[in-house]
XYZ file of C-alpha atoms in Angstrom:
571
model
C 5.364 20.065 -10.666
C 8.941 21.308 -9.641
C 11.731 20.473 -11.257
C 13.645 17.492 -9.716
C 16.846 19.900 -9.126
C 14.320 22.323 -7.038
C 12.954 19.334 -5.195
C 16.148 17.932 -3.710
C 17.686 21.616 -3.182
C 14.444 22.055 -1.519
C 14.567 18.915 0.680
C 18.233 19.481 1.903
C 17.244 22.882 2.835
C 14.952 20.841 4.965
C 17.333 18.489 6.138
C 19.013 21.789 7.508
C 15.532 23.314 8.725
C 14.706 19.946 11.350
C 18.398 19.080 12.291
C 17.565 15.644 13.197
C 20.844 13.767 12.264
C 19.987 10.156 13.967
C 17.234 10.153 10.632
C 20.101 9.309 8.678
C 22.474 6.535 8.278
C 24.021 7.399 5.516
C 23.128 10.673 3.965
C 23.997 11.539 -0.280
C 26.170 14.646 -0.970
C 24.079 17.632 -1.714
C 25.812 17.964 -4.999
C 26.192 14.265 -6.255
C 22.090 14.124 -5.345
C 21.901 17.330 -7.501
C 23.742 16.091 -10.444
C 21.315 13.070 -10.235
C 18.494 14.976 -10.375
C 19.718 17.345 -13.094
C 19.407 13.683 -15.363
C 15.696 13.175 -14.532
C 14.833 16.647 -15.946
C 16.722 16.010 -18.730
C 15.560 12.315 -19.261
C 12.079 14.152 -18.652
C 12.586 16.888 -21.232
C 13.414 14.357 -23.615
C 9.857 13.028 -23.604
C 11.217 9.819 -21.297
C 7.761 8.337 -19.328
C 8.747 9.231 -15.918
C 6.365 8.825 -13.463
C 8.290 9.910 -10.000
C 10.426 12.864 -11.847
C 10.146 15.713 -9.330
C 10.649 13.524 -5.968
C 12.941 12.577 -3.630
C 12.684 9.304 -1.375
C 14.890 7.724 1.731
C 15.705 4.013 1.578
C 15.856 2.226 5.002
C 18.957 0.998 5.848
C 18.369 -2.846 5.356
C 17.534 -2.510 1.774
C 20.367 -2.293 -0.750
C 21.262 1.143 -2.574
C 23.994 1.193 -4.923
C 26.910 3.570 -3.817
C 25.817 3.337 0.037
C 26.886 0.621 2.001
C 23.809 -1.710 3.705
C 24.492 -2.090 7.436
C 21.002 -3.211 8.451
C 22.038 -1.033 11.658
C 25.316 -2.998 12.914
C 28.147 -0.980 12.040
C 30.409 -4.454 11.792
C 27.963 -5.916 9.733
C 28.050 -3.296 6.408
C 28.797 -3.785 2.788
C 28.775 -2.346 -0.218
C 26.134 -3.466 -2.348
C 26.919 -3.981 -6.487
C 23.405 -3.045 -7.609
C 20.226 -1.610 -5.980
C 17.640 -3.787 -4.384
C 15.197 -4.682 -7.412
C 12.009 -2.198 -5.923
C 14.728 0.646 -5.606
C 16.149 0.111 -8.997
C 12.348 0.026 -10.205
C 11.845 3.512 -9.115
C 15.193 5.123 -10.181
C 13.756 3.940 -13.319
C 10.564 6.065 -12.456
C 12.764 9.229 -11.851
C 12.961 9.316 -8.467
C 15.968 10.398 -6.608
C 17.618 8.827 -3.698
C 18.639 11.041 -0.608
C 20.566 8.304 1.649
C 19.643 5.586 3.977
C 17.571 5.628 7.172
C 18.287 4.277 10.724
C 16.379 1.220 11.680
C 15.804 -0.976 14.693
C 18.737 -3.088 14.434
C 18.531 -6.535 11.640
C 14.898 -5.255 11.305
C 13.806 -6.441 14.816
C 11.928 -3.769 16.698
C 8.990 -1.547 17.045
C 10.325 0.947 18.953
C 13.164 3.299 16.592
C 15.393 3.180 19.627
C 17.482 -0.314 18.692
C 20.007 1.219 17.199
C 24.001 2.187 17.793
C 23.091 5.526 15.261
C 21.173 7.088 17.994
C 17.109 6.164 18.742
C 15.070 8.275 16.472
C 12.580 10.871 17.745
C 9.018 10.968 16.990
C 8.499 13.390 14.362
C 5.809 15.974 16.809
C 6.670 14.518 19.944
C 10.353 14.621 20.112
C 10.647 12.763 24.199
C 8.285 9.746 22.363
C 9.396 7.228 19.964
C 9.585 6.874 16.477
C 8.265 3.544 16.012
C 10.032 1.237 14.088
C 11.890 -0.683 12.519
C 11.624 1.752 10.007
C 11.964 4.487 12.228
C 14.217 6.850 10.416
C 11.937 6.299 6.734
C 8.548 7.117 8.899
C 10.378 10.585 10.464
C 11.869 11.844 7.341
C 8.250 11.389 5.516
C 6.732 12.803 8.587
C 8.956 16.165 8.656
C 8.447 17.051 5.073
C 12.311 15.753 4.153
C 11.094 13.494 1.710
C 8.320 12.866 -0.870
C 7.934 9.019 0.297
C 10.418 6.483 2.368
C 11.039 2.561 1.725
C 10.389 0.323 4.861
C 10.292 -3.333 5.150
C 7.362 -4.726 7.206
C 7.370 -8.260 9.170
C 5.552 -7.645 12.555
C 4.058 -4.313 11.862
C 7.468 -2.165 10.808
C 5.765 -0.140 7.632
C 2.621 1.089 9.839
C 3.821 1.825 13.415
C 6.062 4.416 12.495
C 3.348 5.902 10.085
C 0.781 5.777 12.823
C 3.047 7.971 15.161
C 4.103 9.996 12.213
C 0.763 11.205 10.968
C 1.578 9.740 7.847
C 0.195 6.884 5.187
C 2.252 3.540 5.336
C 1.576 0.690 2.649
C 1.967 -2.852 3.706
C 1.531 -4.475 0.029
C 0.925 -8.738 0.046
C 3.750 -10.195 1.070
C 5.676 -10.899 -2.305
C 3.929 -8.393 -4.688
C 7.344 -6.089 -4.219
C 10.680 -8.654 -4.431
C 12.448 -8.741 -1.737
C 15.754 -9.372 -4.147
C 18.404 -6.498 -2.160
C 17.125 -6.939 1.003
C 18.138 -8.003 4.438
C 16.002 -10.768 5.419
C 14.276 -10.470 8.976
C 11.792 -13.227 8.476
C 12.518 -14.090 5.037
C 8.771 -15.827 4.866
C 7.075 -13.074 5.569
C 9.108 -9.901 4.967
C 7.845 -6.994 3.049
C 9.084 -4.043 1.201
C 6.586 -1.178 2.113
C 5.886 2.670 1.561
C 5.471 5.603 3.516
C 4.265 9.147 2.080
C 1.807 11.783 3.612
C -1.051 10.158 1.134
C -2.671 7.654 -0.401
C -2.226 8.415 -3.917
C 1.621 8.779 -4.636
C 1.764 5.705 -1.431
C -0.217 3.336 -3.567
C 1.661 4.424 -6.955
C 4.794 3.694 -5.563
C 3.945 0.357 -4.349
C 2.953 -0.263 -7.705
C 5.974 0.990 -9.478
C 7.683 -1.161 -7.699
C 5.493 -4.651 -7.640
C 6.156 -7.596 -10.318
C 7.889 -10.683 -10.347
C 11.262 -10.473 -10.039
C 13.489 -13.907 -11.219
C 15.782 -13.749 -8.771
C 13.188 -13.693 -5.652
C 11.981 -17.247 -5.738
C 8.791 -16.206 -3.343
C 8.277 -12.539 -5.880
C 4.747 -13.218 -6.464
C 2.549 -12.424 -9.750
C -0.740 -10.212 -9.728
C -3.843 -12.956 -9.710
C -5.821 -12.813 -12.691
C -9.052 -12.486 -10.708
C -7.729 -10.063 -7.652
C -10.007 -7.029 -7.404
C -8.856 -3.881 -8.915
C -11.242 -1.883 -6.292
C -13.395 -1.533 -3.700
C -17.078 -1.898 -3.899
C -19.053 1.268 -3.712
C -20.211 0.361 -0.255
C -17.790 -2.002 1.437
C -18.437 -4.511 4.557
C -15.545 -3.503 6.421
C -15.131 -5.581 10.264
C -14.426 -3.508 13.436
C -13.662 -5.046 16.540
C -16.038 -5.919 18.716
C -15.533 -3.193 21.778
C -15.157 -5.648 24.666
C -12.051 -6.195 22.532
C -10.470 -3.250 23.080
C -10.804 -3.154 26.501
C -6.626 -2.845 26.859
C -6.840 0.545 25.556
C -6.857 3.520 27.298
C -9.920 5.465 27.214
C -8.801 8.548 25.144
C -7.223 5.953 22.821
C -10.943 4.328 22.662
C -12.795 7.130 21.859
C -10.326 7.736 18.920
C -10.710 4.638 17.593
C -14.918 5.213 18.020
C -14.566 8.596 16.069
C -12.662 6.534 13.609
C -15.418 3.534 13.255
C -17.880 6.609 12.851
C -16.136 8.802 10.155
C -15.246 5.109 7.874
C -19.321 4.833 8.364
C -19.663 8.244 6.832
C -18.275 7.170 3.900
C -20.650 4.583 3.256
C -19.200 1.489 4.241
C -21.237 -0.906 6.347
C -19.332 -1.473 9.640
C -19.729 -5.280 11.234
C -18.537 -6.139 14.526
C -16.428 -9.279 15.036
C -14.057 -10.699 17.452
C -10.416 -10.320 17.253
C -8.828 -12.713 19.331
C -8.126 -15.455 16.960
C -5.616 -12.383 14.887
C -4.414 -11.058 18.756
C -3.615 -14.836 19.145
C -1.684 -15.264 16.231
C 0.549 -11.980 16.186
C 1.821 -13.655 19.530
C 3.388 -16.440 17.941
C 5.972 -14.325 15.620
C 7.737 -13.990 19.022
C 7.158 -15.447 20.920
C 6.488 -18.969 19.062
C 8.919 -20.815 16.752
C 8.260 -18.604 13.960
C 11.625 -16.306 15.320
C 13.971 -18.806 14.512
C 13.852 -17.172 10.771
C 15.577 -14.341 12.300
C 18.028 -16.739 13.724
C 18.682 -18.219 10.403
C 18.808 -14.610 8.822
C 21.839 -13.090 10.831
C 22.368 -15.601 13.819
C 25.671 -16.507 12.628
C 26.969 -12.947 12.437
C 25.778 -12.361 16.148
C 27.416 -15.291 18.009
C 30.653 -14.087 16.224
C 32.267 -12.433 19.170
C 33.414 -9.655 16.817
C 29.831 -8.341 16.372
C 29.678 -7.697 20.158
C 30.441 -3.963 19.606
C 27.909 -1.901 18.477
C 25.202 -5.121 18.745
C 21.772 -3.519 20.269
C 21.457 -6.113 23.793
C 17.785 -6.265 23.264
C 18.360 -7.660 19.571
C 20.622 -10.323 20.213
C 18.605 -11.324 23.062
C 15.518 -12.095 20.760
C 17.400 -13.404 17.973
C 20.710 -15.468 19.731
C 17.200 -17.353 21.878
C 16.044 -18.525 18.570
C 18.851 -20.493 17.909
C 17.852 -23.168 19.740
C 14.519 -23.594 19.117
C 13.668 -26.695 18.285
C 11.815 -27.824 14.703
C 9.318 -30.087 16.279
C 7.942 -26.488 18.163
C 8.027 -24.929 14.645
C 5.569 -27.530 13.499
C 2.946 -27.005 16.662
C 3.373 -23.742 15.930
C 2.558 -23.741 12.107
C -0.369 -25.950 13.347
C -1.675 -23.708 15.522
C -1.231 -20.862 12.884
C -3.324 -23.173 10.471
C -6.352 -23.469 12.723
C -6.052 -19.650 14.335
C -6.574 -18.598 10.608
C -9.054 -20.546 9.737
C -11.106 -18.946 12.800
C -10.048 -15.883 11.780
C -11.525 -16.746 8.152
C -14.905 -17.333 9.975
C -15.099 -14.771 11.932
C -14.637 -11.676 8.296
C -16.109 -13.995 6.079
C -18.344 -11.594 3.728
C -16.566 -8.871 4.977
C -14.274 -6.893 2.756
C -11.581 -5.526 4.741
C -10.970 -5.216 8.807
C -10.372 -1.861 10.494
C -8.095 -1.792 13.854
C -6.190 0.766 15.748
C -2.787 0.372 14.174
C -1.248 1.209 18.014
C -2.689 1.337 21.387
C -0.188 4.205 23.220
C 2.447 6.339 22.153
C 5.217 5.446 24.727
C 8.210 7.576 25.871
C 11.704 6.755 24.748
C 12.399 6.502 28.447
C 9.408 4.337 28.826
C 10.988 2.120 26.131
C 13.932 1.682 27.987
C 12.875 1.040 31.319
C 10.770 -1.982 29.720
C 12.171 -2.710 26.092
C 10.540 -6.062 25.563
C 7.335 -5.281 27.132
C 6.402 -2.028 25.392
C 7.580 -2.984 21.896
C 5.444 -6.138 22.604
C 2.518 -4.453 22.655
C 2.897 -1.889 20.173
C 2.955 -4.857 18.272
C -0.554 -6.396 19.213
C -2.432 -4.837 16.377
C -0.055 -5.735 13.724
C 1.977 -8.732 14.545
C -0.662 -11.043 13.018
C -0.751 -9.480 9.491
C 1.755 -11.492 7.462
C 1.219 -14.474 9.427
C -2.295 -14.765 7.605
C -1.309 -13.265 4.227
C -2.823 -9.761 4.654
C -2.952 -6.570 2.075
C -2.704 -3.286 4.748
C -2.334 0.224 5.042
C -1.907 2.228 7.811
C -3.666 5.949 8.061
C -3.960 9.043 9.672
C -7.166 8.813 11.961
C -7.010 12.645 13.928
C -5.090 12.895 17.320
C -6.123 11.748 21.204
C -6.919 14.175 23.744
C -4.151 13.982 24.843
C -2.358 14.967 21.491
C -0.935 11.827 20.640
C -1.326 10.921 16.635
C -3.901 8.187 16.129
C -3.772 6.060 13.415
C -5.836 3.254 12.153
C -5.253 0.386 10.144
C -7.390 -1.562 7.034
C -6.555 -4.952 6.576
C -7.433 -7.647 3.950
C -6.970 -10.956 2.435
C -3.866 -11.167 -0.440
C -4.338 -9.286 -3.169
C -7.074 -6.790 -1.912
C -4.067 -4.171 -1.604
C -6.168 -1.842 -4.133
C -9.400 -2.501 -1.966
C -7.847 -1.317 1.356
C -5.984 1.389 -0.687
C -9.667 2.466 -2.030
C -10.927 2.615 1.435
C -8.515 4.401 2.982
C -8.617 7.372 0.116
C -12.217 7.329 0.485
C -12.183 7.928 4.757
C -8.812 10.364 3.873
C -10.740 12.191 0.943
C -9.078 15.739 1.956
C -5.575 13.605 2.521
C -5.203 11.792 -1.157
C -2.196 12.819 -3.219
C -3.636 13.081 -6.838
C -2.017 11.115 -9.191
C -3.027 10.747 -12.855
C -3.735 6.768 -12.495
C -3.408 4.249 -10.126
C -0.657 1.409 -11.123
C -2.117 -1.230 -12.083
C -1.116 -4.603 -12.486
C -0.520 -5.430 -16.408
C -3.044 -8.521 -16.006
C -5.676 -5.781 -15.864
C -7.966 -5.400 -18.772
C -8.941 -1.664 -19.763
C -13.122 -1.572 -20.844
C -14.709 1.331 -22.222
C -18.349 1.547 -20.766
C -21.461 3.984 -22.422
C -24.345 3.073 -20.942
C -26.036 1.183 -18.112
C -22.808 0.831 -16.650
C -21.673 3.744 -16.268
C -21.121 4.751 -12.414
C -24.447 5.197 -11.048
C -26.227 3.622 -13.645
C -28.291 -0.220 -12.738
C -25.822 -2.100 -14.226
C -22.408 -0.732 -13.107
C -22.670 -3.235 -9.794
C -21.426 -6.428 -12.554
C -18.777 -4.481 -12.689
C -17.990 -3.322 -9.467
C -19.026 -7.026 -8.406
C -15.800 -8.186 -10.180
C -13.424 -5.889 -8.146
C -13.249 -3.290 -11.496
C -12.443 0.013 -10.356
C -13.080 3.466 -12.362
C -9.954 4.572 -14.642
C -11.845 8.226 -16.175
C -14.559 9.917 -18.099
C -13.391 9.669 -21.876
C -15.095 10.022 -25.177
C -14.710 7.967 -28.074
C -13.386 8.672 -31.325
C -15.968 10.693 -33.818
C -16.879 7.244 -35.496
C -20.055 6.002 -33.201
C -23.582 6.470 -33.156
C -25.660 5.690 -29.970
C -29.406 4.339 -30.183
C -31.804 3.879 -27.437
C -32.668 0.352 -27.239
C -35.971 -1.076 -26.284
C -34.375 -3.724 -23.146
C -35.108 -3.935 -19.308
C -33.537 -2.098 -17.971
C -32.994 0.507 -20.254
C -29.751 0.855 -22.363
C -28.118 1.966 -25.346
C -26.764 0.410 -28.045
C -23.249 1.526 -29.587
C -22.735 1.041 -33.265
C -19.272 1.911 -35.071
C -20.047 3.521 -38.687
C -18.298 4.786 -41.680
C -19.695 7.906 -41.707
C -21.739 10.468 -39.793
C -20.478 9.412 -36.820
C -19.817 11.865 -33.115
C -17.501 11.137 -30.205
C -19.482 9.678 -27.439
C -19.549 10.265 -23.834
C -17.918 7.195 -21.743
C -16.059 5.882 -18.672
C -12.552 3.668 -18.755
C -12.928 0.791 -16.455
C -10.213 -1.626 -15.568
C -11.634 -4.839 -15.101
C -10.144 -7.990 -13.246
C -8.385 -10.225 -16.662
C -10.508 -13.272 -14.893
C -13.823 -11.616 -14.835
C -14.189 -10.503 -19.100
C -15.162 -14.042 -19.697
C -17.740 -13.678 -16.954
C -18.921 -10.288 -17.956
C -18.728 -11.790 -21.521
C -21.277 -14.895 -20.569
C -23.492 -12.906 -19.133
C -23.906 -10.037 -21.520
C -27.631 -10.602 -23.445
C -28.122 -10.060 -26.924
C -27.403 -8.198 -28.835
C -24.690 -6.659 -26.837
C -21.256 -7.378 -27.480
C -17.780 -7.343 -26.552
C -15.648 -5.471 -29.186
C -12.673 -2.858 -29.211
C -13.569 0.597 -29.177
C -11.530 3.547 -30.256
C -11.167 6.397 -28.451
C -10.667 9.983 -28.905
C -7.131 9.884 -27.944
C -6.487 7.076 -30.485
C -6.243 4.630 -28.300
C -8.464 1.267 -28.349
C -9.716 -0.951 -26.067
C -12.275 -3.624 -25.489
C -15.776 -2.011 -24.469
C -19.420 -2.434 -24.985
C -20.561 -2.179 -28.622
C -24.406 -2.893 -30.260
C -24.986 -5.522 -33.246
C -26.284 -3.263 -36.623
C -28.839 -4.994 -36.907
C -30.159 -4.259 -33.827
C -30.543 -0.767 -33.922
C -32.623 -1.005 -36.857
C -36.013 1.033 -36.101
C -34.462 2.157 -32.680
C -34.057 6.308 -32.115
C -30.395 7.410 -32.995
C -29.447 9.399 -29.952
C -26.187 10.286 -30.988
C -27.100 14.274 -30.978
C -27.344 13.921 -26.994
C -23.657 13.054 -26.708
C -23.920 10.366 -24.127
C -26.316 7.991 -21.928
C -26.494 10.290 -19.223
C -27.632 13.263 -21.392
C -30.396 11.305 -22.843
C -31.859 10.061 -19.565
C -31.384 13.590 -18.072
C -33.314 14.949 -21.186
C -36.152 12.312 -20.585
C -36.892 13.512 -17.035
């Protein structure tokens, strides 16, 4: 890994290299950034835990940075924050280092990257197309190899349009997993901080640097006790039924089909449902009562005649209309919400996440302009719905049109899946993943060591998998075990600590959902138990051990070294 000095020299050299100013709101002397990393490597050579030392990252512009001031994209409306927004504070922590602040639609309230009195950002390939935003400037700096990984905020689809035209991975995490303490409310209900980097693994880590309930964010949210840590081996993942896609240009089709194919290839089982109940409900952020949050977020600060210069005209249209909305239509509307979702519940139920297209076109920034409304409306249709109904998502790289355009699709799931959609997306971007030595997880999660017949592969590793557990790594155990073959259906072994004579012990590290131990607990036959078990490292955990007595007359198969070698031996 480089240095964190050689990484920000490196990414100012790139700065340099792409000349693409309108990126930037507010961009970190070269020097002050250097002096900032030159304390990470320090901090890391002093054996500090640093998890991010070695990377740089952008900040969007409506999320508070300490030492730039916030502007949220209105020039009039800036101020210098005292402290960083909670998630940014969480990975300066981490050793990251900050770069500057990114343009944005203006207050948060676009899809397009053109909203903006800093200049409309560029697509990243495609320079006459647009950005997508809000987080336009966070998507294009990931995308041009500026930064390591960008913070967006997401409300109507803000964290994964941008990384669909980008190329690029964008994390939507369940809406108050990441605080929102520091940040500029658009919808304060439903606003989320989110991620972009070019993969899944350092995306997914960063989201869960930054996740955990923050005091000061009364809707911060904790991990649930029984939320899945994983996917299942072969997930039920919903497409949409084609006749739903009809809106889509052909080339744009046929993407999405090679999409549907290559998630199949990884072994998920693909089930067609029918997506108008979500369409129907991503209508209603604008064009129902549900705007009026964006009134109450900034609505004062537009009808003050002051903000007229430098206010985006398509912005204070949608948000100075909300201001007189009235609160019976917010009730119809969160009425209508209620019953939209609960079709929408019917229509996945079983199913473990939903794929879409995360965008339908890739329009022109002259396009945008000649229709603002229209064309960010319906680069919105395949997101808008997502925090409405509580969704986990990530966007991801799905190849390119005929036509050249980036395609991108999107895997969606009920709150709390975020590591099941995360799972599926590394597994259908397998060459794309950014290694990482583990995956955060939430401190709820219970660490199991596993030796035998439920080990991955093995007859019993679905109980596991059945409880959302997901695979930490291959370890051994400390030199104080034996292993016996044990006479059971179906076949296992039996691990038994001892004083002496004892070998290390091939085995797997599991993390297991906290909720599901007691389940795994009732259900585990005699005279297998539930005990800690050392490892070679030192550490201990809970894991799978044998009753002495049990392994009385039973052959000792320590010599093998592990399950798997026995059975392989056998056959």
């Amino acid at each position: 890994m480089k240095s964190a000095e050689e990484r920000v020299r490196a990414a100012y050299a790139r700065i340099g290299e792409v000349d693409r100013p309108e990126v930037w709101i507010s961009l970190r002397d070269e020097e002050e950034a250097l002096a900032a990393a030159r304390e990470v490597d320090e901090r890391r050579a002093s054996g500090a835990d640093l998890p991010l030392a070695g990377t740089v990252f952008a900040v969007k512009d409506n999320i508070d940075v300490a030492g730039f001031p916030t502007t949220a994209g209105h020039p009039g409306y800036a101020y210098e924050p005292e402290k960083n927004a909670t998630a940014v504070a969480r990975l300066l922590d981490a050793g990251a280092v900050v770069l500057g602040k990114t343009n944005l639609d203006q207050f948060a309230t676009g899809l397009v990257g053109t909203r903006s009195p800093y200049g409309a950002v560029r697509d990243a390939h495609r320079p006459d197309r647009v950005s997508g935003g809000s987080s336009s400037g966070s998507g294009v700096a990931v995308a041009l190899g500026i930064v390591d990984f960008a913070l967006g905020t997401d409300t109507a689809g803000s964290g994964r349009v941008p990384a669909a035209f980008g190329g690029i991975v964008g994390v939507k995490p369940t809406i108050g997993l990441v605080p929102n303490t520091g940040v500029v409310p658009a919808c304060r209900t439903l606003d989320c901080v989110t991620v972009f980097a070019a993969g899944t693994g350092l995306a997914r880590q960063v989201a869960g640097l930054m996740s955990g309930v923050d005091p000061a964010d009364p809707r911060s949210r904790p991990w649930p006790v029984d939320a899945p840590l994983g996917a299942p081996p072969k997930p039920r993942v919903g497409v949409p039924d084609p006749a739903d896609l009809v809106g889509m240009a052909p080339e744009w089709r046929a993407a999405f089909e090679a999409a549907v194919k290559r998630l199949a290839d990884t072994g998920a089982e693909t089930v067609q449902f029918h997506v108008k109940p979500f369409l129907e409900a991503g209508r209603l952020l604008y064009e129902g009562a549900f705007v009026a949050e964006r009134y109450a977020a900034v609505g004062s600060f537009l009808v003050n005649p002051e903000s007229a210069e430098g206010l985006d005209p398509t912005v204070a249209t949608i948000i100075s209309g909300a201001g007189s909305l009235p609160a019976h239509q917010l009730v119809a509307d969160t009425e209508r919400l209620d019953r939209l979702r609960a079709e929408a519940r019917a229509q996945t139920a079983g199913l473990d996440a939903i794929l879409l297209p995360t965008v339908g076109e890739h329009p022109t920034i002259a396009e945008v302009a000649e229709d603002p409304i229209g064309v960010n409306s319906r680069l919105g249709t395949y997101t808008n719905f997502c925090n409405l109904f509580d969704m986990a998502a990530i966007a991801i790289p799905a190849g390119e049109t005929e036509d050249g355009a980036k395609f991108g699709v999107t895997l969606a799931a009920p709150a709390f899946s975020d590591h099941v959609v995360a799972d599926i997306a590394e597994r259908f971007l397998a060459d794309r993943a950014v290694p990482v030595d583990t995956v955060a997880l939430p401190p709820s999660a219970v660490p199991l060591v596993v030796v035998g017949a439920h080990l991955s592969g093995q007859p019993l590793n679905g109980q596991l998998t059945s409880l959302g557990a997901r695979l930490l790594a291959p370890v051994r155990t400390a030199a104080e075990y034996r292993l016996y073959a044990l006479d059971t259906e179906p076949a296992k072994p039996g691990l038994v600590r001892v004083a002496e004579g004892g070998a290390q012990i091939e085995a797997e590290l599991w993390a297991l959902p906290r909720a599901g131990l007691g389940g795994l607990l009732a259900e585990l036959p005699a005279p297998m138990a539930l005990g800690r078990v050392r490892l070679a490292d030192g550490a201990e955990h809970v894991g799978f051990l044998c009753e002495p007595a049990a392994v009385a007359g039973a052959r000792d198969i320590t010599s093998f070294g592990g399950w798997r070698a026995f059975l392989a031996a056998r056959e």
